[in-house]
Amino acid sequence: MFDAVEAIPPGRVSTYGSIGRLVGVGPRRVARALSGGGGAVPWYRVVRADGSCAEPVRVRQLELLAGEGVPLRAGRVDLAAVGWP
């Protein structure tokens, strides 16, 4: 799972569900894994299906994504523009 997250290029994002489908697990399992030990990978490049961020990390995640030039609309990532894969 962490390899899939590591493969997301800078300036692009994926969703918990997309990563889950790539590795054969559910989106909640992806979210738990990233929240519990995803610090070594670009965890901030993974968002909810609607482009929103989890509330506990929202501010930091949006800062990191903005730093990579990820377009945001009303506090959500524009998945149509930068979704991966």
PDB file of N, CA, C and O in Angstrom:
ATOM      1  N   MET A   1       0.825  -1.190   0.000  1.00  0.00           N
ATOM      2  CA  MET A   1       0.000   0.000   0.000  1.00  0.00           C
ATOM      3  C   MET A   1       0.871   1.255   0.000  1.00  0.00           C
ATOM      4  O   MET A   1       0.605   2.191  -0.733  1.00  0.00           O
ATOM      5  N   PHE A   2       1.911   1.254   0.830  1.00  0.00           N
ATOM      6  CA  PHE A   2       2.769   2.426   0.898  1.00  0.00           C
ATOM      7  C   PHE A   2       3.500   2.654  -0.423  1.00  0.00           C
ATOM      8  O   PHE A   2       3.771   3.797  -0.794  1.00  0.00           O
ATOM      9  N   ASP A   3       3.802   1.576  -1.143  1.00  0.00           N
ATOM     10  CA  ASP A   3       4.437   1.726  -2.464  1.00  0.00           C
ATOM     11  C   ASP A   3       3.516   2.462  -3.424  1.00  0.00           C
ATOM     12  O   ASP A   3       3.967   3.284  -4.218  1.00  0.00           O
ATOM     13  N   ALA A   4       2.223   2.166  -3.367  1.00  0.00           N
ATOM     14  CA  ALA A   4       1.261   2.834  -4.245  1.00  0.00           C
ATOM     15  C   ALA A   4       1.180   4.324  -3.924  1.00  0.00           C
ATOM     16  O   ALA A   4       1.117   5.162  -4.823  1.00  0.00           O
ATOM     17  N   VAL A   5       1.198   4.658  -2.657  1.00  0.00           N
ATOM     18  CA  VAL A   5       1.155   6.074  -2.252  1.00  0.00           C
ATOM     19  C   VAL A   5       2.450   6.769  -2.672  1.00  0.00           C
ATOM     20  O   VAL A   5       2.427   7.894  -3.166  1.00  0.00           O
ATOM     21  N   GLU A   6       3.565   6.082  -2.505  1.00  0.00           N
ATOM     22  CA  GLU A   6       4.861   6.637  -2.897  1.00  0.00           C
ATOM     23  C   GLU A   6       4.916   6.932  -4.393  1.00  0.00           C
ATOM     24  O   GLU A   6       5.616   7.846  -4.836  1.00  0.00           O
ATOM     25  N   ALA A   7       4.150   6.195  -5.190  1.00  0.00           N
ATOM     26  CA  ALA A   7       4.165   6.357  -6.652  1.00  0.00           C
ATOM     27  C   ALA A   7       3.377   7.567  -7.139  1.00  0.00           C
ATOM     28  O   ALA A   7       3.503   7.963  -8.299  1.00  0.00           O
ATOM     29  N   ILE A   8       2.568   8.169  -6.284  1.00  0.00           N
ATOM     30  CA  ILE A   8       1.796   9.347  -6.692  1.00  0.00           C
ATOM     31  C   ILE A   8       2.778  10.492  -6.951  1.00  0.00           C
ATOM     32  O   ILE A   8       3.522  10.883  -6.053  1.00  0.00           O
ATOM     33  N   PRO A   9       2.793  11.018  -8.175  1.00  0.00           N
ATOM     34  CA  PRO A   9       3.756  12.085  -8.488  1.00  0.00           C
ATOM     35  C   PRO A   9       3.426  13.402  -7.766  1.00  0.00           C
ATOM     36  O   PRO A   9       2.262  13.673  -7.453  1.00  0.00           O
ATOM     37  N   PRO A  10       4.429  14.228  -7.518  1.00  0.00           N
ATOM     38  CA  PRO A  10       4.173  15.552  -6.940  1.00  0.00           C
ATOM     39  C   PRO A  10       3.178  16.324  -7.810  1.00  0.00           C
ATOM     40  O   PRO A  10       3.223  16.249  -9.039  1.00  0.00           O
ATOM     41  N   GLY A  11       2.279  17.026  -7.141  1.00  0.00           N
ATOM     42  CA  GLY A  11       1.280  17.809  -7.864  1.00  0.00           C
ATOM     43  C   GLY A  11       0.059  17.016  -8.284  1.00  0.00           C
ATOM     44  O   GLY A  11      -0.848  17.550  -8.907  1.00  0.00           O
ATOM     45  N   ARG A  12       0.027  15.738  -7.951  1.00  0.00           N
ATOM     46  CA  ARG A  12      -1.122  14.873  -8.262  1.00  0.00           C
ATOM     47  C   ARG A  12      -1.655  14.293  -6.957  1.00  0.00           C
ATOM     48  O   ARG A  12      -0.952  14.267  -5.949  1.00  0.00           O
ATOM     49  N   VAL A  13      -2.887  13.822  -6.975  1.00  0.00           N
ATOM     50  CA  VAL A  13      -3.477  13.201  -5.789  1.00  0.00           C
ATOM     51  C   VAL A  13      -4.250  11.958  -6.189  1.00  0.00           C
ATOM     52  O   VAL A  13      -4.611  11.778  -7.348  1.00  0.00           O
ATOM     53  N   SER A  14      -4.502  11.122  -5.208  1.00  0.00           N
ATOM     54  CA  SER A  14      -5.334   9.944  -5.395  1.00  0.00           C
ATOM     55  C   SER A  14      -6.330   9.912  -4.243  1.00  0.00           C
ATOM     56  O   SER A  14      -6.254  10.729  -3.322  1.00  0.00           O
ATOM     57  N   THR A  15      -7.233   8.969  -4.287  1.00  0.00           N
ATOM     58  CA  THR A  15      -8.211   8.827  -3.212  1.00  0.00           C
ATOM     59  C   THR A  15      -7.929   7.538  -2.447  1.00  0.00           C
ATOM     60  O   THR A  15      -7.249   6.638  -2.934  1.00  0.00           O
ATOM     61  N   TYR A  16      -8.481   7.460  -1.248  1.00  0.00           N
ATOM     62  CA  TYR A  16      -8.335   6.249  -0.453  1.00  0.00           C
ATOM     63  C   TYR A  16      -8.891   5.046  -1.222  1.00  0.00           C
ATOM     64  O   TYR A  16      -8.296   3.978  -1.217  1.00  0.00           O
ATOM     65  N   GLY A  17     -10.002   5.238  -1.913  1.00  0.00           N
ATOM     66  CA  GLY A  17     -10.604   4.159  -2.683  1.00  0.00           C
ATOM     67  C   GLY A  17      -9.749   3.716  -3.848  1.00  0.00           C
ATOM     68  O   GLY A  17      -9.620   2.521  -4.120  1.00  0.00           O
ATOM     69  N   SER A  18      -9.142   4.659  -4.556  1.00  0.00           N
ATOM     70  CA  SER A  18      -8.283   4.308  -5.692  1.00  0.00           C
ATOM     71  C   SER A  18      -7.062   3.520  -5.235  1.00  0.00           C
ATOM     72  O   SER A  18      -6.693   2.519  -5.854  1.00  0.00           O
ATOM     73  N   ILE A  19      -6.448   3.965  -4.162  1.00  0.00           N
ATOM     74  CA  ILE A  19      -5.291   3.228  -3.634  1.00  0.00           C
ATOM     75  C   ILE A  19      -5.739   1.846  -3.166  1.00  0.00           C
ATOM     76  O   ILE A  19      -5.069   0.841  -3.431  1.00  0.00           O
ATOM     77  N   GLY A  20      -6.873   1.789  -2.514  1.00  0.00           N
ATOM     78  CA  GLY A  20      -7.402   0.505  -2.059  1.00  0.00           C
ATOM     79  C   GLY A  20      -7.636  -0.468  -3.204  1.00  0.00           C
ATOM     80  O   GLY A  20      -7.289  -1.650  -3.120  1.00  0.00           O
ATOM     81  N   ARG A  21      -8.202   0.037  -4.300  1.00  0.00           N
ATOM     82  CA  ARG A  21      -8.430  -0.836  -5.465  1.00  0.00           C
ATOM     83  C   ARG A  21      -7.110  -1.328  -6.052  1.00  0.00           C
ATOM     84  O   ARG A  21      -7.000  -2.469  -6.488  1.00  0.00           O
ATOM     85  N   LEU A  22      -6.101  -0.476  -6.061  1.00  0.00           N
ATOM     86  CA  LEU A  22      -4.792  -0.872  -6.591  1.00  0.00           C
ATOM     87  C   LEU A  22      -4.166  -2.010  -5.782  1.00  0.00           C
ATOM     88  O   LEU A  22      -3.487  -2.869  -6.347  1.00  0.00           O
ATOM     89  N   VAL A  23      -4.375  -1.996  -4.481  1.00  0.00           N
ATOM     90  CA  VAL A  23      -3.714  -2.985  -3.626  1.00  0.00           C
ATOM     91  C   VAL A  23      -4.655  -4.045  -3.068  1.00  0.00           C
ATOM     92  O   VAL A  23      -4.204  -4.947  -2.359  1.00  0.00           O
ATOM     93  N   GLY A  24      -5.946  -3.937  -3.372  1.00  0.00           N
ATOM     94  CA  GLY A  24      -6.893  -4.971  -2.971  1.00  0.00           C
ATOM     95  C   GLY A  24      -7.421  -4.880  -1.552  1.00  0.00           C
ATOM     96  O   GLY A  24      -7.702  -5.903  -0.924  1.00  0.00           O
ATOM     97  N   VAL A  25      -7.572  -3.665  -1.052  1.00  0.00           N
ATOM     98  CA  VAL A  25      -8.167  -3.466   0.272  1.00  0.00           C
ATOM     99  C   VAL A  25      -9.203  -2.348   0.187  1.00  0.00           C
ATOM    100  O   VAL A  25      -9.283  -1.641  -0.814  1.00  0.00           O
ATOM    101  N   GLY A  26      -9.961  -2.168   1.245  1.00  0.00           N
ATOM    102  CA  GLY A  26     -10.965  -1.113   1.271  1.00  0.00           C
ATOM    103  C   GLY A  26     -10.368   0.241   1.613  1.00  0.00           C
ATOM    104  O   GLY A  26      -9.266   0.334   2.162  1.00  0.00           O
ATOM    105  N   PRO A  27     -11.088   1.308   1.293  1.00  0.00           N
ATOM    106  CA  PRO A  27     -10.585   2.657   1.544  1.00  0.00           C
ATOM    107  C   PRO A  27     -10.330   2.951   3.020  1.00  0.00           C
ATOM    108  O   PRO A  27      -9.391   3.672   3.355  1.00  0.00           O
ATOM    109  N   ARG A  28     -11.132   2.397   3.903  1.00  0.00           N
ATOM    110  CA  ARG A  28     -10.920   2.654   5.337  1.00  0.00           C
ATOM    111  C   ARG A  28      -9.605   2.050   5.818  1.00  0.00           C
ATOM    112  O   ARG A  28      -8.938   2.619   6.675  1.00  0.00           O
ATOM    113  N   ARG A  29      -9.250   0.918   5.252  1.00  0.00           N
ATOM    114  CA  ARG A  29      -7.973   0.296   5.627  1.00  0.00           C
ATOM    115  C   ARG A  29      -6.800   1.172   5.169  1.00  0.00           C
ATOM    116  O   ARG A  29      -5.807   1.313   5.870  1.00  0.00           O
ATOM    117  N   VAL A  30      -6.941   1.764   3.994  1.00  0.00           N
ATOM    118  CA  VAL A  30      -5.906   2.680   3.498  1.00  0.00           C
ATOM    119  C   VAL A  30      -5.795   3.871   4.444  1.00  0.00           C
ATOM    120  O   VAL A  30      -4.696   4.258   4.852  1.00  0.00           O
ATOM    121  N   ALA A  31      -6.922   4.451   4.813  1.00  0.00           N
ATOM    122  CA  ALA A  31      -6.926   5.610   5.707  1.00  0.00           C
ATOM    123  C   ALA A  31      -6.286   5.265   7.048  1.00  0.00           C
ATOM    124  O   ALA A  31      -5.474   6.034   7.569  1.00  0.00           O
ATOM    125  N   ARG A  32      -6.627   4.114   7.600  1.00  0.00           N
ATOM    126  CA  ARG A  32      -6.044   3.705   8.882  1.00  0.00           C
ATOM    127  C   ARG A  32      -4.533   3.528   8.774  1.00  0.00           C
ATOM    128  O   ARG A  32      -3.784   3.936   9.659  1.00  0.00           O
ATOM    129  N   ALA A  33      -4.093   2.887   7.700  1.00  0.00           N
ATOM    130  CA  ALA A  33      -2.658   2.654   7.522  1.00  0.00           C
ATOM    131  C   ALA A  33      -1.901   3.966   7.414  1.00  0.00           C
ATOM    132  O   ALA A  33      -0.828   4.129   8.010  1.00  0.00           O
ATOM    133  N   LEU A  34      -2.443   4.916   6.676  1.00  0.00           N
ATOM    134  CA  LEU A  34      -1.765   6.197   6.510  1.00  0.00           C
ATOM    135  C   LEU A  34      -1.790   7.021   7.798  1.00  0.00           C
ATOM    136  O   LEU A  34      -0.824   7.712   8.112  1.00  0.00           O
ATOM    137  N   SER A  35      -2.871   6.927   8.539  1.00  0.00           N
ATOM    138  CA  SER A  35      -2.942   7.700   9.779  1.00  0.00           C
ATOM    139  C   SER A  35      -2.050   7.094  10.856  1.00  0.00           C
ATOM    140  O   SER A  35      -1.556   7.813  11.713  1.00  0.00           O
ATOM    141  N   GLY A  36      -1.809   5.799  10.772  1.00  0.00           N
ATOM    142  CA  GLY A  36      -1.016   5.141  11.801  1.00  0.00           C
ATOM    143  C   GLY A  36       0.456   5.012  11.495  1.00  0.00           C
ATOM    144  O   GLY A  36       1.247   4.730  12.383  1.00  0.00           O
ATOM    145  N   GLY A  37       0.855   5.203  10.265  1.00  0.00           N
ATOM    146  CA  GLY A  37       2.265   5.016   9.965  1.00  0.00           C
ATOM    147  C   GLY A  37       2.658   5.495   8.595  1.00  0.00           C
ATOM    148  O   GLY A  37       3.633   5.030   8.017  1.00  0.00           O
ATOM    149  N   GLY A  38       1.904   6.414   8.055  1.00  0.00           N
ATOM    150  CA  GLY A  38       2.176   6.882   6.707  1.00  0.00           C
ATOM    151  C   GLY A  38       3.089   8.087   6.632  1.00  0.00           C
ATOM    152  O   GLY A  38       3.242   8.683   5.578  1.00  0.00           O
ATOM    153  N   GLY A  39       3.726   8.432   7.749  1.00  0.00           N
ATOM    154  CA  GLY A  39       4.561   9.622   7.765  1.00  0.00           C
ATOM    155  C   GLY A  39       5.746   9.590   6.820  1.00  0.00           C
ATOM    156  O   GLY A  39       6.229  10.620   6.386  1.00  0.00           O
ATOM    157  N   ALA A  40       6.218   8.399   6.489  1.00  0.00           N
ATOM    158  CA  ALA A  40       7.394   8.279   5.619  1.00  0.00           C
ATOM    159  C   ALA A  40       7.047   8.392   4.136  1.00  0.00           C
ATOM    160  O   ALA A  40       7.933   8.518   3.303  1.00  0.00           O
ATOM    161  N   VAL A  41       5.775   8.332   3.812  1.00  0.00           N
ATOM    162  CA  VAL A  41       5.330   8.454   2.420  1.00  0.00           C
ATOM    163  C   VAL A  41       4.519   9.738   2.280  1.00  0.00           C
ATOM    164  O   VAL A  41       4.085  10.314   3.276  1.00  0.00           O
ATOM    165  N   PRO A  42       4.277  10.194   1.049  1.00  0.00           N
ATOM    166  CA  PRO A  42       3.504  11.434   0.872  1.00  0.00           C
ATOM    167  C   PRO A  42       2.006  11.217   1.130  1.00  0.00           C
ATOM    168  O   PRO A  42       1.170  11.287   0.235  1.00  0.00           O
ATOM    169  N   TRP A  43       1.667  10.952   2.376  1.00  0.00           N
ATOM    170  CA  TRP A  43       0.299  10.675   2.803  1.00  0.00           C
ATOM    171  C   TRP A  43      -0.672  11.771   2.385  1.00  0.00           C
ATOM    172  O   TRP A  43      -1.840  11.529   2.129  1.00  0.00           O
ATOM    173  N   TYR A  44      -0.172  12.993   2.319  1.00  0.00           N
ATOM    174  CA  TYR A  44      -1.019  14.152   2.027  1.00  0.00           C
ATOM    175  C   TYR A  44      -1.531  14.153   0.593  1.00  0.00           C
ATOM    176  O   TYR A  44      -2.430  14.915   0.263  1.00  0.00           O
ATOM    177  N   ARG A  45      -1.001  13.284  -0.265  1.00  0.00           N
ATOM    178  CA  ARG A  45      -1.472  13.176  -1.648  1.00  0.00           C
ATOM    179  C   ARG A  45      -2.664  12.242  -1.778  1.00  0.00           C
ATOM    180  O   ARG A  45      -3.128  11.969  -2.879  1.00  0.00           O
ATOM    181  N   VAL A  46      -3.202  11.762  -0.673  1.00  0.00           N
ATOM    182  CA  VAL A  46      -4.368  10.882  -0.674  1.00  0.00           C
ATOM    183  C   VAL A  46      -5.505  11.597   0.049  1.00  0.00           C
ATOM    184  O   VAL A  46      -5.351  12.018   1.198  1.00  0.00           O
ATOM    185  N   VAL A  47      -6.633  11.731  -0.637  1.00  0.00           N
ATOM    186  CA  VAL A  47      -7.781  12.461  -0.097  1.00  0.00           C
ATOM    187  C   VAL A  47      -9.043  11.606  -0.206  1.00  0.00           C
ATOM    188  O   VAL A  47      -9.037  10.539  -0.799  1.00  0.00           O
ATOM    189  N   ARG A  48     -10.114  12.125   0.328  1.00  0.00           N
ATOM    190  CA  ARG A  48     -11.415  11.449   0.230  1.00  0.00           C
ATOM    191  C   ARG A  48     -11.931  11.528  -1.208  1.00  0.00           C
ATOM    192  O   ARG A  48     -11.475  12.341  -2.000  1.00  0.00           O
ATOM    193  N   ALA A  49     -12.914  10.713  -1.505  1.00  0.00           N
ATOM    194  CA  ALA A  49     -13.467  10.629  -2.862  1.00  0.00           C
ATOM    195  C   ALA A  49     -14.035  11.958  -3.351  1.00  0.00           C
ATOM    196  O   ALA A  49     -14.075  12.204  -4.557  1.00  0.00           O
ATOM    197  N   ASP A  50     -14.450  12.822  -2.437  1.00  0.00           N
ATOM    198  CA  ASP A  50     -15.004  14.123  -2.853  1.00  0.00           C
ATOM    199  C   ASP A  50     -13.938  15.218  -2.902  1.00  0.00           C
ATOM    200  O   ASP A  50     -14.241  16.386  -3.086  1.00  0.00           O
ATOM    201  N   GLY A  51     -12.667  14.826  -2.705  1.00  0.00           N
ATOM    202  CA  GLY A  51     -11.579  15.792  -2.760  1.00  0.00           C
ATOM    203  C   GLY A  51     -11.294  16.492  -1.445  1.00  0.00           C
ATOM    204  O   GLY A  51     -10.404  17.329  -1.372  1.00  0.00           O
ATOM    205  N   SER A  52     -12.032  16.147  -0.406  1.00  0.00           N
ATOM    206  CA  SER A  52     -11.822  16.786   0.888  1.00  0.00           C
ATOM    207  C   SER A  52     -10.750  16.056   1.691  1.00  0.00           C
ATOM    208  O   SER A  52     -10.380  14.929   1.388  1.00  0.00           O
ATOM    209  N   CYS A  53     -10.282  16.718   2.735  1.00  0.00           N
ATOM    210  CA  CYS A  53      -9.245  16.167   3.604  1.00  0.00           C
ATOM    211  C   CYS A  53      -9.856  15.791   4.951  1.00  0.00           C
ATOM    212  O   CYS A  53     -10.834  16.390   5.378  1.00  0.00           O
ATOM    213  N   ALA A  54      -9.233  14.842   5.622  1.00  0.00           N
ATOM    214  CA  ALA A  54      -9.675  14.463   6.964  1.00  0.00           C
ATOM    215  C   ALA A  54      -9.444  15.638   7.913  1.00  0.00           C
ATOM    216  O   ALA A  54      -8.407  16.295   7.853  1.00  0.00           O
ATOM    217  N   GLU A  55     -10.391  15.907   8.750  1.00  0.00           N
ATOM    218  CA  GLU A  55     -10.354  17.082   9.614  1.00  0.00           C
ATOM    219  C   GLU A  55      -9.107  17.169  10.500  1.00  0.00           C
ATOM    220  O   GLU A  55      -8.527  18.252  10.606  1.00  0.00           O
ATOM    221  N   PRO A  56      -8.633  16.093  11.111  1.00  0.00           N
ATOM    222  CA  PRO A  56      -7.464  16.235  11.993  1.00  0.00           C
ATOM    223  C   PRO A  56      -6.197  16.737  11.286  1.00  0.00           C
ATOM    224  O   PRO A  56      -5.336  17.326  11.925  1.00  0.00           O
ATOM    225  N   VAL A  57      -6.093  16.503   9.978  1.00  0.00           N
ATOM    226  CA  VAL A  57      -4.880  16.898   9.247  1.00  0.00           C
ATOM    227  C   VAL A  57      -5.175  17.902   8.139  1.00  0.00           C
ATOM    228  O   VAL A  57      -4.300  18.241   7.354  1.00  0.00           O
ATOM    229  N   ARG A  58      -6.383  18.397   8.100  1.00  0.00           N
ATOM    230  CA  ARG A  58      -6.849  19.231   6.989  1.00  0.00           C
ATOM    231  C   ARG A  58      -5.943  20.415   6.691  1.00  0.00           C
ATOM    232  O   ARG A  58      -5.509  20.611   5.555  1.00  0.00           O
ATOM    233  N   VAL A  59      -5.626  21.211   7.674  1.00  0.00           N
ATOM    234  CA  VAL A  59      -4.842  22.425   7.450  1.00  0.00           C
ATOM    235  C   VAL A  59      -3.465  22.072   6.898  1.00  0.00           C
ATOM    236  O   VAL A  59      -3.026  22.632   5.891  1.00  0.00           O
ATOM    237  N   ARG A  60      -2.785  21.129   7.543  1.00  0.00           N
ATOM    238  CA  ARG A  60      -1.437  20.751   7.095  1.00  0.00           C
ATOM    239  C   ARG A  60      -1.477  20.123   5.711  1.00  0.00           C
ATOM    240  O   ARG A  60      -0.629  20.413   4.852  1.00  0.00           O
ATOM    241  N   GLN A  61      -2.471  19.270   5.460  1.00  0.00           N
ATOM    242  CA  GLN A  61      -2.580  18.609   4.158  1.00  0.00           C
ATOM    243  C   GLN A  61      -2.810  19.628   3.048  1.00  0.00           C
ATOM    244  O   GLN A  61      -2.164  19.564   2.003  1.00  0.00           O
ATOM    245  N   LEU A  62      -3.676  20.577   3.255  1.00  0.00           N
ATOM    246  CA  LEU A  62      -3.932  21.599   2.246  1.00  0.00           C
ATOM    247  C   LEU A  62      -2.705  22.470   2.006  1.00  0.00           C
ATOM    248  O   LEU A  62      -2.430  22.860   0.871  1.00  0.00           O
ATOM    249  N   GLU A  63      -1.940  22.752   3.057  1.00  0.00           N
ATOM    250  CA  GLU A  63      -0.691  23.513   2.894  1.00  0.00           C
ATOM    251  C   GLU A  63       0.291  22.759   2.011  1.00  0.00           C
ATOM    252  O   GLU A  63       0.895  23.328   1.102  1.00  0.00           O
ATOM    253  N   LEU A  64       0.471  21.465   2.301  1.00  0.00           N
ATOM    254  CA  LEU A  64       1.412  20.654   1.535  1.00  0.00           C
ATOM    255  C   LEU A  64       0.979  20.519   0.077  1.00  0.00           C
ATOM    256  O   LEU A  64       1.799  20.613  -0.840  1.00  0.00           O
ATOM    257  N   LEU A  65      -0.313  20.330  -0.140  1.00  0.00           N
ATOM    258  CA  LEU A  65      -0.813  20.200  -1.513  1.00  0.00           C
ATOM    259  C   LEU A  65      -0.678  21.521  -2.268  1.00  0.00           C
ATOM    260  O   LEU A  65      -0.263  21.536  -3.426  1.00  0.00           O
ATOM    261  N   ALA A  66      -1.001  22.623  -1.614  1.00  0.00           N
ATOM    262  CA  ALA A  66      -0.851  23.931  -2.257  1.00  0.00           C
ATOM    263  C   ALA A  66       0.602  24.189  -2.625  1.00  0.00           C
ATOM    264  O   ALA A  66       0.896  24.756  -3.681  1.00  0.00           O
ATOM    265  N   GLY A  67       1.518  23.733  -1.785  1.00  0.00           N
ATOM    266  CA  GLY A  67       2.936  23.878  -2.062  1.00  0.00           C
ATOM    267  C   GLY A  67       3.388  23.126  -3.300  1.00  0.00           C
ATOM    268  O   GLY A  67       4.401  23.464  -3.916  1.00  0.00           O
ATOM    269  N   GLU A  68       2.624  22.114  -3.687  1.00  0.00           N
ATOM    270  CA  GLU A  68       2.918  21.353  -4.904  1.00  0.00           C
ATOM    271  C   GLU A  68       2.107  21.850  -6.101  1.00  0.00           C
ATOM    272  O   GLU A  68       2.155  21.262  -7.168  1.00  0.00           O
ATOM    273  N   GLY A  69       1.335  22.910  -5.893  1.00  0.00           N
ATOM    274  CA  GLY A  69       0.558  23.482  -6.984  1.00  0.00           C
ATOM    275  C   GLY A  69      -0.747  22.766  -7.283  1.00  0.00           C
ATOM    276  O   GLY A  69      -1.325  22.936  -8.354  1.00  0.00           O
ATOM    277  N   VAL A  70      -1.234  21.982  -6.334  1.00  0.00           N
ATOM    278  CA  VAL A  70      -2.495  21.258  -6.529  1.00  0.00           C
ATOM    279  C   VAL A  70      -3.652  22.261  -6.472  1.00  0.00           C
ATOM    280  O   VAL A  70      -3.777  23.007  -5.499  1.00  0.00           O
ATOM    281  N   PRO A  71      -4.506  22.280  -7.509  1.00  0.00           N
ATOM    282  CA  PRO A  71      -5.625  23.234  -7.513  1.00  0.00           C
ATOM    283  C   PRO A  71      -6.708  22.853  -6.499  1.00  0.00           C
ATOM    284  O   PRO A  71      -7.073  21.683  -6.391  1.00  0.00           O
ATOM    285  N   LEU A  72      -7.172  23.852  -5.791  1.00  0.00           N
ATOM    286  CA  LEU A  72      -8.209  23.656  -4.782  1.00  0.00           C
ATOM    287  C   LEU A  72      -9.415  24.512  -5.123  1.00  0.00           C
ATOM    288  O   LEU A  72      -9.274  25.605  -5.658  1.00  0.00           O
ATOM    289  N   ARG A  73     -10.587  23.982  -4.800  1.00  0.00           N
ATOM    290  CA  ARG A  73     -11.835  24.736  -4.958  1.00  0.00           C
ATOM    291  C   ARG A  73     -12.622  24.596  -3.682  1.00  0.00           C
ATOM    292  O   ARG A  73     -12.971  23.475  -3.297  1.00  0.00           O
ATOM    293  N   ALA A  74     -12.861  25.689  -3.021  1.00  0.00           N
ATOM    294  CA  ALA A  74     -13.629  25.695  -1.777  1.00  0.00           C
ATOM    295  C   ALA A  74     -13.078  24.696  -0.768  1.00  0.00           C
ATOM    296  O   ALA A  74     -13.821  23.964  -0.131  1.00  0.00           O
ATOM    297  N   GLY A  75     -11.751  24.633  -0.651  1.00  0.00           N
ATOM    298  CA  GLY A  75     -11.129  23.758   0.328  1.00  0.00           C
ATOM    299  C   GLY A  75     -11.057  22.299  -0.054  1.00  0.00           C
ATOM    300  O   GLY A  75     -10.746  21.455   0.780  1.00  0.00           O
ATOM    301  N   ARG A  76     -11.339  21.993  -1.315  1.00  0.00           N
ATOM    302  CA  ARG A  76     -11.267  20.610  -1.801  1.00  0.00           C
ATOM    303  C   ARG A  76     -10.356  20.551  -3.006  1.00  0.00           C
ATOM    304  O   ARG A  76     -10.243  21.495  -3.777  1.00  0.00           O
ATOM    305  N   VAL A  77      -9.734  19.395  -3.172  1.00  0.00           N
ATOM    306  CA  VAL A  77      -8.869  19.176  -4.321  1.00  0.00           C
ATOM    307  C   VAL A  77      -9.718  18.994  -5.575  1.00  0.00           C
ATOM    308  O   VAL A  77     -10.753  18.311  -5.541  1.00  0.00           O
ATOM    309  N   ASP A  78      -9.301  19.580  -6.675  1.00  0.00           N
ATOM    310  CA  ASP A  78      -9.967  19.408  -7.956  1.00  0.00           C
ATOM    311  C   ASP A  78      -9.474  18.087  -8.561  1.00  0.00           C
ATOM    312  O   ASP A  78      -8.504  18.052  -9.310  1.00  0.00           O
ATOM    313  N   LEU A  79     -10.148  17.004  -8.222  1.00  0.00           N
ATOM    314  CA  LEU A  79      -9.736  15.668  -8.650  1.00  0.00           C
ATOM    315  C   LEU A  79      -9.779  15.512 -10.178  1.00  0.00           C
ATOM    316  O   LEU A  79      -8.965  14.762 -10.736  1.00  0.00           O
ATOM    317  N   ALA A  80     -10.676  16.214 -10.830  1.00  0.00           N
ATOM    318  CA  ALA A  80     -10.742  16.125 -12.300  1.00  0.00           C
ATOM    319  C   ALA A  80      -9.456  16.634 -12.938  1.00  0.00           C
ATOM    320  O   ALA A  80      -9.043  16.156 -13.990  1.00  0.00           O
ATOM    321  N   ALA A  81      -8.815  17.581 -12.277  1.00  0.00           N
ATOM    322  CA  ALA A  81      -7.598  18.173 -12.834  1.00  0.00           C
ATOM    323  C   ALA A  81      -6.333  17.418 -12.465  1.00  0.00           C
ATOM    324  O   ALA A  81      -5.402  17.331 -13.259  1.00  0.00           O
ATOM    325  N   VAL A  82      -6.288  16.852 -11.249  1.00  0.00           N
ATOM    326  CA  VAL A  82      -5.025  16.264 -10.788  1.00  0.00           C
ATOM    327  C   VAL A  82      -5.154  14.853 -10.219  1.00  0.00           C
ATOM    328  O   VAL A  82      -4.248  14.349  -9.578  1.00  0.00           O
ATOM    329  N   GLY A  83      -6.283  14.190 -10.472  1.00  0.00           N
ATOM    330  CA  GLY A  83      -6.469  12.839  -9.973  1.00  0.00           C
ATOM    331  C   GLY A  83      -5.482  11.849 -10.580  1.00  0.00           C
ATOM    332  O   GLY A  83      -5.108  11.963 -11.738  1.00  0.00           O
ATOM    333  N   TRP A  84      -5.046  10.893  -9.767  1.00  0.00           N
ATOM    334  CA  TRP A  84      -4.101   9.848 -10.209  1.00  0.00           C
ATOM    335  C   TRP A  84      -4.581   8.540  -9.671  1.00  0.00           C
ATOM    336  O   TRP A  84      -5.047   8.501  -8.529  1.00  0.00           O
ATOM    337  N   PRO A  85      -4.503   7.429 -10.320  1.00  0.00           N
ATOM    338  CA  PRO A  85      -3.945   7.213 -11.658  1.00  0.00           C
ATOM    339  C   PRO A  85      -4.905   7.581 -12.741  1.00  0.00           C
ATOM    340  O   PRO A  85      -6.069   7.615 -12.616  1.00  0.00           O
TER     341      PRO A  85
END
